[in-house]
Every structure is written in C-alpha cells, then in structure tokens.
Tab-separated table of C-alpha atoms in Angstrom:
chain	number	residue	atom	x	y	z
A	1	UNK	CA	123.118	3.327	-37.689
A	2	UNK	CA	124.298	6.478	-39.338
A	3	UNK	CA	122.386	8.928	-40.918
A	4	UNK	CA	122.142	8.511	-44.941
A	5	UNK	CA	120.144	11.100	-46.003
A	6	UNK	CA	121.281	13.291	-49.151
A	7	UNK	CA	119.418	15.727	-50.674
A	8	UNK	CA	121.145	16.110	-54.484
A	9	UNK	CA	118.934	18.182	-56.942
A	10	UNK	CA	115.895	20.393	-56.794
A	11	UNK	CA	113.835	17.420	-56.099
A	12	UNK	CA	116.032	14.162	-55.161
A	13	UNK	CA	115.604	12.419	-51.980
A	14	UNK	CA	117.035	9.335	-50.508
A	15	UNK	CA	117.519	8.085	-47.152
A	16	UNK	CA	118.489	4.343	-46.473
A	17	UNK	CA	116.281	3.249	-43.103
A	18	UNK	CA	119.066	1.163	-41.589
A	19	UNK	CA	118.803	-1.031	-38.113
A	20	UNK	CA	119.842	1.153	-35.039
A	21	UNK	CA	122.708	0.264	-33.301
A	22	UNK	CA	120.485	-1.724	-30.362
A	23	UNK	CA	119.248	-4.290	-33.383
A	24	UNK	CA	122.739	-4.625	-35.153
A	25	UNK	CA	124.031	-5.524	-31.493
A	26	UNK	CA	121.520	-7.697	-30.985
A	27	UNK	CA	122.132	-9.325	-34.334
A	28	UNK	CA	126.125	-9.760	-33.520
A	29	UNK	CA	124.982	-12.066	-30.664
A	30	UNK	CA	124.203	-15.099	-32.681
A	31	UNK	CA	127.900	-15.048	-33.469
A	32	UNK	CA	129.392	-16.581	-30.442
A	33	UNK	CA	125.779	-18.572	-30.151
A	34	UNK	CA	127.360	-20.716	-33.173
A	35	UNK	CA	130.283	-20.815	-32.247
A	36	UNK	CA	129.569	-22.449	-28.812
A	37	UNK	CA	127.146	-25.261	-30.675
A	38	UNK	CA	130.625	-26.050	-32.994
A	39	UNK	CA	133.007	-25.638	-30.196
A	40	UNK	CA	133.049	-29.245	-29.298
A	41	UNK	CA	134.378	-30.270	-32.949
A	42	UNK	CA	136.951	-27.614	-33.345
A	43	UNK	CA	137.410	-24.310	-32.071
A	44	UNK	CA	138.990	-22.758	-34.937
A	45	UNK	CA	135.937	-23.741	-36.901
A	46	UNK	CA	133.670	-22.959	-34.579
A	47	UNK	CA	135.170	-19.457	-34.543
A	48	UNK	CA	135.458	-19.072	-38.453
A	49	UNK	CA	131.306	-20.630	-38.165
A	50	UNK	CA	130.412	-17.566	-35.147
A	51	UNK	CA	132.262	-15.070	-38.006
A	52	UNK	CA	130.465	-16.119	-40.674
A	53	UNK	CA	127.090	-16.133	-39.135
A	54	UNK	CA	127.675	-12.663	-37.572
A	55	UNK	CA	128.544	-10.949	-40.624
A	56	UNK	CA	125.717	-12.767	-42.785
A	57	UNK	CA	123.171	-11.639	-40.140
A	58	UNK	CA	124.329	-7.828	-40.222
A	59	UNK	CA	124.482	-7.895	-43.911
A	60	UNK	CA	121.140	-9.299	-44.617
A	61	UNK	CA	119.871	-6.837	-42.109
A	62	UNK	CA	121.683	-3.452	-44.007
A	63	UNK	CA	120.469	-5.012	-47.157
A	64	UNK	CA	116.925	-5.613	-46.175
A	65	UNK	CA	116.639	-2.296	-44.983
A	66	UNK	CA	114.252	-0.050	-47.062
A	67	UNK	CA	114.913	3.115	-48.968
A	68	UNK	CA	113.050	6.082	-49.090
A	69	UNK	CA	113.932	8.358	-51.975
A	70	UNK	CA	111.866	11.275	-53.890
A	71	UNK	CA	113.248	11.502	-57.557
A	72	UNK	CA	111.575	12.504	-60.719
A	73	UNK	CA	108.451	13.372	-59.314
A	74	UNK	CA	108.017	10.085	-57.333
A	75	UNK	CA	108.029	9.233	-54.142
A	76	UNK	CA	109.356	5.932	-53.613
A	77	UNK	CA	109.481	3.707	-49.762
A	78	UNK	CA	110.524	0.516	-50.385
A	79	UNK	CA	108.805	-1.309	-53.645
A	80	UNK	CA	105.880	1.096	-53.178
A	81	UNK	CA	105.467	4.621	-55.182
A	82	UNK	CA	103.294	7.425	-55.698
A	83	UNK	CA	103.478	10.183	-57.761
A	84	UNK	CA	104.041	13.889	-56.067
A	85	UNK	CA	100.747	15.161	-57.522
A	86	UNK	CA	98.665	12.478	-55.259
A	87	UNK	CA	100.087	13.705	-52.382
A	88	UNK	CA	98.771	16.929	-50.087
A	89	UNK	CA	100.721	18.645	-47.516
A	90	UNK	CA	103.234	16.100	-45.600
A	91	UNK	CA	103.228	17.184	-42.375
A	92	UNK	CA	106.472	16.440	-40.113
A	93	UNK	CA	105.956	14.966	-36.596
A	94	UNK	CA	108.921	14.470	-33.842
A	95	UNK	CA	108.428	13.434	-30.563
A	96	UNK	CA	105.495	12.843	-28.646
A	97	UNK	CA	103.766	13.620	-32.060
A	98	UNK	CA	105.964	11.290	-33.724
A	99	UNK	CA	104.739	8.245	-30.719
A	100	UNK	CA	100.726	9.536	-31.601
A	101	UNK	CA	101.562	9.293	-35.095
A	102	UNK	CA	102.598	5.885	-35.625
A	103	UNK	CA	100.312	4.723	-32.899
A	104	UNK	CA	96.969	5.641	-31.624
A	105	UNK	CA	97.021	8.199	-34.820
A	106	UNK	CA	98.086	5.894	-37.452
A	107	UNK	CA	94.966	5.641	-39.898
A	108	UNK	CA	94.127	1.725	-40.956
A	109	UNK	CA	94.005	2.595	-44.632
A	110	UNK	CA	97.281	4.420	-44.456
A	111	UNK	CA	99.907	3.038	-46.274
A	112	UNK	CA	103.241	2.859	-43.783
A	113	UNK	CA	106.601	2.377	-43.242
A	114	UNK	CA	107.419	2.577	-39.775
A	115	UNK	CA	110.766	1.595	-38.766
A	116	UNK	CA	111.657	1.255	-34.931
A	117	UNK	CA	114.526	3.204	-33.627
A	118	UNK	CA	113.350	6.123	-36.235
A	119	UNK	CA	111.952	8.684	-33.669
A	120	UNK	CA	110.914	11.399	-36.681
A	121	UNK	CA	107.511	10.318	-38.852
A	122	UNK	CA	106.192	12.488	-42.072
A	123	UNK	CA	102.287	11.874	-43.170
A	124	UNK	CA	101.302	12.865	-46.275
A	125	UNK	CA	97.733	12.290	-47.058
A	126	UNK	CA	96.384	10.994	-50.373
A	127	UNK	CA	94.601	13.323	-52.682
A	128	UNK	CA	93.359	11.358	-55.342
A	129	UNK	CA	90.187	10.345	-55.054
A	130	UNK	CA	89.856	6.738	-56.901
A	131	UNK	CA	93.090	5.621	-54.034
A	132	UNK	CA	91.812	4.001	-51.246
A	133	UNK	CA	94.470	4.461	-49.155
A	134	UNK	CA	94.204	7.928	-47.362
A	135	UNK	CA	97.689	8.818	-46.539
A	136	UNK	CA	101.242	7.641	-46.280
A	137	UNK	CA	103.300	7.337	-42.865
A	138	UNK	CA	106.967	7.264	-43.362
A	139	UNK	CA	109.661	6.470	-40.747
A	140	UNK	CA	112.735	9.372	-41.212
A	141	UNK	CA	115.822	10.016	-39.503
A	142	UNK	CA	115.509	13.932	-41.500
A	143	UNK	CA	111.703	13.548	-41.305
A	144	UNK	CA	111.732	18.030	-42.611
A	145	UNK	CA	114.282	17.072	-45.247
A	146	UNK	CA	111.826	14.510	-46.543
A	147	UNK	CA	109.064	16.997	-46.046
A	148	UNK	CA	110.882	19.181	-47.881
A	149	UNK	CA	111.901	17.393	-50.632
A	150	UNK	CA	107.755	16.000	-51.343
A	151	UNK	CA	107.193	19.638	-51.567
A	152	UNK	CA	109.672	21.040	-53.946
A	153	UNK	CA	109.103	18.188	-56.235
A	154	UNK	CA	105.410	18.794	-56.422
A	155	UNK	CA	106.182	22.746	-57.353
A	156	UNK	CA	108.772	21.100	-60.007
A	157	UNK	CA	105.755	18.996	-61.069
A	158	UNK	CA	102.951	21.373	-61.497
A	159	UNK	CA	105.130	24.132	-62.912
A	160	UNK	CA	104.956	24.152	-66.577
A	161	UNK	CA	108.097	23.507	-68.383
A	162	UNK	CA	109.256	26.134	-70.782
C-alpha cells in the first residue's frame, strides 16, 4: 500500500495505515474462490460473483484501515485520542528496535496500534498521572514525521497565545 502521510500545518498529522500489498493479494484470492463454487450454474455469473467479492473484500479492508492523525492538539489512532500535553517524548524506533518494540518491549498497559507490514513504531509514554495506561505504541510508515508532528503540537500547546 502506498504511503499516505501528509504533514499540512504547524501541527497536522495524518497517515491512513492501509493493508500491504502481501494482504490485499491475499484478499484478491477469494475472487476466483467464488467464482469456481458458481461456475457450475453459469460462468458469466460466476465471474460477475468472483468480481464482486474481490472488490468488496479490498474495499472493506482500505476502509477498515485505521488513521492516525495529530490535529488541534490531539493525537488521534483510530477511535482513541489523547491530548498532546499527556504525552512525553515519543521516541521513534526502526528496525530491530522497531521488532523489540512491538514485541518483547511492548508494555501490557500500553495502549497500541500495531499494524503488520508497518516496519517503523513511535512510543510515546503517558504523563498524566490519574491514566493508567503508561504509553502509546503506534504502527507508522513515517514513524519521525509522526514523532515530529506530537512534538511541534505540544510546543503549539504549551505556548501561550498572544
């Protein structure tokens, strides 16, 4: 899946965290699966059945995929969100890191989004005290972008307006 990562404004985010490639090729199988159960009725239904499937499949996988976006002093991954000034240092991992990360490293009473085929992982621990969770573990194709973006909006935060 291509990249969609934009970075807008001083502190907007947002990065779509589509299926790879493997997944969405995967997915296309299922299409000549039905059409071989409805090729004994009528090929050119079972063909217009193996489209259908095959395209509802893909498209209910790109819309199911989750969004992670920093705007207005939020971070947002998924239907979960956080304001900027609950957040410490994010702290980019690639790699080997990256593997550590999201598994031996990963923290039970993180909150996560891990995605597989997503190599690059941000953490950002939790600073307020009355949250149980202790840190967040995002999934990122432009895992320093996202970094990036965390930090600039929590400067835009906790500067004072004029």
């Amino acid at each position: 899946m291509q990249k969609t990562a934009r970075s807008v404004g001083a502190d907007v985010y947002r990065e779509r965290l589509g299926p790879s490639l493997w997944i969405l090729g995967s997915a296309a199988i299922a299409a000549p699966m039905a059409a071989l159960v409805f090729s004994p009725i009528d090929t050119t239904i079972a063909l217009v059945i193996g489209a259908v499937v095959g395209i509802a499949i893909i498209g209910l996988l790109l819309a199911a995929s989750p969004v992670v976006e920093v705007r207005g002093g939020e971070l947002r991954t998924g239907r979960a969100h956080i304001g900027v000034e609950f957040l410490g240092v994010p702290e980019v991992h690639l790699g080997d890191a990256a593997r550590h990360a999201r598994g031996a490293g990963l923290d039970p009473r993180s909150w996560h989004l891990i995605r597989g085929g997503i190599d690059g992982v941000v953490v950002i621990p939790v600073t307020d005290p009355d949250d149980p969770t202790t840190a967040w573990t995002i999934s990122s194709r432009t895992p320093d972008r996202l970094a990036a973006a965390v930090r600039r909006a929590q400067v835009t935060r906790s500067t004072p307006s004029r």
